[in-house]
Amino acid sequence: MTLNKKIKRTILENKSPYIGSLVLIIISCTLYILLNMLSVNLSESVNSFERDYIQEDASFSTNVSLDNISELENKFNAKIEQGASFDYNISDSKTLRVFRVNEKVNLPAIIEGRAVQQGEVLLDPAFANANGYKIGDSLNIKNKPYKIAGFFSLPNYIYIIKSQSDLLSDANSFGIAMISKSDFDSYKSAKTFYSIKFNSDNQNVKTQSEAFRGELTKQGVAVTQWTDTANNNRVTLVTAKMEGIGKVSTLLPVVILLLTCVLTGIVILRMIKQDSVIIGTLYAQGYRKKEIINHYMRYPLVIAILGGVTGTIFGIITIRPMTAFMLQYFNIPLSNSVISPIQIIISLLLPVLFLMLSSLYILIKELRRSPVSLMRGDAKTGKVNFIERRVRLDKFKFKTKFKLREQFRSLSRLIFLLFGVILATMFLLLGFTAKSSMDYLMGENITNTLLFKYEYIYNTLHIDYPLEGTEAFSGSEFIMKKDSGDVAFTISGIQPDTQMIILKDKKGNVLNTNESIITQPLAEKLGIKEGGSFEAVNQVTSKTYKITVDKIANSYIGEYIFMPIDKFNSMVGYPEGSYIGLWSKQKLDIDEKYLYSVSSVDDTINNFKASMQPLQSALGVMGLLSFIIGLVVIHVVISLIIEENKPTISLMKVFGYRKKEINSLILNSPWIIIVLGYIIGIPLIMSLMDLAFKSAMQSIDIAFPIVIDYVYIIAGFVVIYATYELSKAMSKRKLNRIEMSEAIKAGKE
Amino acid sequence: MFLEIQNLKKSYFNGNIETKVLKDLNMSLDKGEIGVILGPSGSGKSTLMNIIGGIDRADGGSVKIDGADITKFNDSHLTNYRRDELGFIFQFYNLVPNLTVGENIEVVANISKSPISIDEVLKAVGILDKKHRFPRELSGGEQQRVSIARAIVKNPKLLLCDEVTGALDYTTSKEILKLIQQINAKYQTTILIITHNTAISAIANRVYWLREGQIVQEKINSEILPAERIEW
């Protein structure tokens, strides 16, 4: 159809809104393909890794060594292997956890290089990369040189964090290594533990675990620690992150596509209004409605196809580097990248479907008008909408009235601008809120709650007098059985007059540690209120206890219930006066072989600060995305305002208005909507993140208070407003190009 | 009669207020004739033109074109009528701004059953050399020639001209009227011109004076003047 030759020319004549739509579709399709494929590829890699390299079902420690492993393996149809590790500090800020080679469970996957032999070491690739180690290099461990034979992954250390309570991995300061059995055994001080993998897939792991623990108890072996893989943050944090990617992989592109639909709808509506005389003429010449719709539908079709294809290609291109980027944090061997044809088809069809439907709706609605009405260009006269009619502007100065009317005149344009600014704000503040919340969690919340510097947890219960300057505590892991999934937590027995922990309620009042106190995130997760009780199952003994909660502490240090140590010992049947660990303000000299774990509050905070570095780059990406969306939306709206006001602008020039005055009237009119969009965006993103974190809490044992620092609110506003100023600067030339003859032409037509 | 209008009625409503635009209007035109309808602003000229052109509907009466009453046509029939039998020329040309002259004509040629060659119509209206220009690169007279070429490319039985000289200067207007006469002679097209310029009535076979929705005077010209001889 000859008429279609006009498509390219129309688009080229007024590029801004079309380029805007195109950019938004490209972003949307790129994100769709990238996030979906990333989620699929990572899931596939994790699943095959866990299966092929025999990921443990649980790890545990006992008070005595198990000498009947074969017998237990046969009885429970399981693989059991004693593992061993020690932490070696390469420097003050770098720790390497060295493991002995496993043979049955948690097998090392060689990512690069070869299997370890005597005198050799395997390193996790992120640590090696962050610290500049290459295959063939030498690395000293406890004064003994090892040759780096390759890089490896462990299925129980997919997300490499030093302590279970760490949030983010930091390859600069912590990594894992593996050496041969003979090399490992030459070191005396090492921590041992067991890994168990049940061979039967048909039976519930929990039931088998309970039966297994029961058998150990029957044999007189005390289980001092038990961690199901389902509660191992080194595995579950990966699942949580993948679930997070999976959740946003559809939602995010669809939200951007909706924004594009509004934009394309505005463009089509405006085009039909501008072309109404031509459309009427075409009707008069015998064109059918179908033919006219067919022509105008090609505009969104062209944009949707072009944007869809480009975005999908970008998405496909970025999958591999993005997967590699993610693997800096998830230590798994990458299986072959899968590119799903169905996802590609969806990515190509989604913008076509969205844009065609929204444009078709507008076209059918607008083309209901008679050819005569179209030829008269009735719609061009611009009806006064209800907002313009309702809002009393008489009291305002001319300039203010003019700017407000300009915004109220087109509701679709106003909604598009508001929606776009809200979306850009949310993108921008997403990163800022995450950072603020983590800063709050790690800064104020932890340092104000935990007064000790070091936490030492023994392998077995101790009953002797605690070391001087320390405070003894007891504790064990529990679960609450829920239909939606078991909730794991720690019950800690603390000194009633503890000097190491301060727990406060929401009002800031210090709580009496003679009572049972639950932390806020755990209370939320369990749905427990002050004075409420529930049944808790000990993870080690599988015994059930009734717990009554007296107070809730407004603390986000983890999921804990604190109660007086004597009450705790008596409840679980530990000897009176016994304890499992020590809190100290000074570093203690305790042989590692007696310890299950050592953690330093300062290290945790410092590691956290270091591990926030990758988040900075994520913040940068978020900021850039927000900037692009903001720029596209604001620039398109300003272009539309200029386009629609050509005759008015021209008339102002005829009347003698100066460029500066016209710029102020036209370009400054959207500022109030931009400010409003930003203000609305703040509570929206905070509620959304609260929901997202609560959802994430189901799978990981860490909770976040959602806070945003006012500095970030100001910084976010500066970014959004700077985007607006840039858009204004870009539009000034367009405005200055409008000739005075426009006014005369407009009057004639 | 090729065009026969009987008791044509049309009203517009603005809220509850009814404005009768055409009141039992009667008129006719033979095949191959040029008719002129004269009338001041608001007399109902454009409404009459729109109803004859099948882009507006009458409230009563009949409009027969070559024996078929178009007031009885449904939307699809009316479209076919406009597509196959009618050519429209407008006061402000209504050209598609981002299509070239040739393409503007092609837009209509594409949907015609047996269109005349584009070069032939461009030659007939005297702007073959402007075929690849865009409308904004042409003068008003040239744009109106494009509009005429677009209307005649489908070789319509009836050509409706709505104030075709309204936006043009004296000399250009006469050239356009001359062109309309030439088309009438060459293609035997029946032409109905709507204007408020009484001088144009001299080129017509029949002249109707329209006032307040009614034909108040009708005249059959015994002598038809060539366009170059009329003065105003």
mmCIF file of C-alpha atoms in Angstrom, chain A residues 1-6 9-11 13 275 277-278 280-289 291 299 370-372 375-376 748-749, chain B residues 12 50 53 55-56 79-80 82-83 86-88 90 92 94-100 103 106-108 110-111 134 136 150-151 154:
data_model
loop_
_atom_site.group_PDB
_atom_site.id
_atom_site.type_symbol
_atom_site.label_atom_id
_atom_site.label_comp_id
_atom_site.label_asym_id
_atom_site.label_seq_id
_atom_site.Cartn_x
_atom_site.Cartn_y
_atom_site.Cartn_z
ATOM 1 C CA MET A 1 0.000 0.000 0.000
ATOM 2 C CA THR A 2 1.449 3.351 -1.049
ATOM 3 C CA LEU A 3 0.171 4.886 2.144
ATOM 4 C CA ASN A 4 2.643 2.751 4.056
ATOM 5 C CA LYS A 5 5.511 4.688 2.490
ATOM 6 C CA LYS A 6 4.569 7.405 4.916
ATOM 7 C CA ARG A 9 8.955 9.317 6.817
ATOM 8 C CA THR A 10 6.568 10.045 9.703
ATOM 9 C CA ILE A 11 8.824 8.224 12.149
ATOM 10 C CA GLU A 13 10.184 13.421 11.002
ATOM 11 C CA ASP A 275 -3.956 13.019 10.677
ATOM 12 C CA VAL A 277 -8.208 15.422 8.095
ATOM 13 C CA ILE A 278 -6.193 12.981 6.012
ATOM 14 C CA GLY A 280 -11.375 11.780 6.640
ATOM 15 C CA THR A 281 -10.072 12.448 3.147
ATOM 16 C CA LEU A 282 -9.093 8.816 2.714
ATOM 17 C CA TYR A 283 -12.578 7.791 3.816
ATOM 18 C CA ALA A 284 -14.000 10.250 1.312
ATOM 19 C CA GLN A 285 -11.851 8.697 -1.401
ATOM 20 C CA GLY A 286 -13.253 5.279 -0.594
ATOM 21 C CA TYR A 287 -10.808 3.814 1.912
ATOM 22 C CA ARG A 288 -12.305 1.324 4.342
ATOM 23 C CA LYS A 289 -11.843 1.506 8.113
ATOM 24 C CA GLU A 291 -7.499 -0.435 5.512
ATOM 25 C CA TYR A 299 3.552 1.976 13.320
ATOM 26 C CA SER A 370 -17.623 9.952 11.268
ATOM 27 C CA PRO A 371 -15.508 10.908 8.245
ATOM 28 C CA VAL A 372 -17.019 14.397 8.369
ATOM 29 C CA MET A 375 -12.214 15.959 8.236
ATOM 30 C CA ARG A 376 -13.305 18.880 10.384
ATOM 31 C CA LYS A 748 -5.645 28.906 8.201
ATOM 32 C CA GLU A 749 -6.293 25.248 8.719
ATOM 33 C CA TYR B 12 -27.833 18.773 13.684
ATOM 34 C CA ASN B 50 -20.991 15.515 2.318
ATOM 35 C CA GLY B 53 -20.265 12.297 -1.230
ATOM 36 C CA ILE B 55 -19.548 10.716 4.092
ATOM 37 C CA ASP B 56 -22.580 11.982 5.968
ATOM 38 C CA THR B 79 -17.582 2.893 0.920
ATOM 39 C CA ASN B 80 -17.828 1.037 -2.380
ATOM 40 C CA ARG B 82 -16.944 6.425 -2.745
ATOM 41 C CA ARG B 83 -14.271 4.012 -3.875
ATOM 42 C CA LEU B 86 -16.709 9.407 -6.647
ATOM 43 C CA GLY B 87 -13.882 11.913 -6.723
ATOM 44 C CA PHE B 88 -13.442 14.607 -4.075
ATOM 45 C CA PHE B 90 -11.180 19.968 -1.176
ATOM 46 C CA PHE B 92 -7.368 22.946 1.502
ATOM 47 C CA ASN B 94 -5.908 17.565 2.171
ATOM 48 C CA LEU B 95 -2.784 15.964 0.774
ATOM 49 C CA VAL B 96 -0.710 13.509 2.802
ATOM 50 C CA PRO B 97 2.263 15.752 3.698
ATOM 51 C CA ASN B 98 4.921 13.084 3.813
ATOM 52 C CA LEU B 99 4.034 11.373 0.555
ATOM 53 C CA THR B 100 5.305 12.713 -2.766
ATOM 54 C CA GLU B 103 2.481 8.759 -4.100
ATOM 55 C CA GLU B 106 -1.086 6.376 -5.946
ATOM 56 C CA VAL B 107 -2.878 6.258 -2.587
ATOM 57 C CA VAL B 108 -6.184 6.482 -4.463
ATOM 58 C CA ASN B 110 -4.263 1.645 -5.396
ATOM 59 C CA ILE B 111 -7.857 1.144 -4.336
ATOM 60 C CA PHE B 134 6.497 16.697 -1.535
ATOM 61 C CA ARG B 136 5.239 21.400 1.074
ATOM 62 C CA ARG B 150 -5.885 12.401 -7.080
ATOM 63 C CA ALA B 151 -9.649 12.787 -7.551
ATOM 64 C CA LYS B 154 -9.955 6.606 -10.511
#
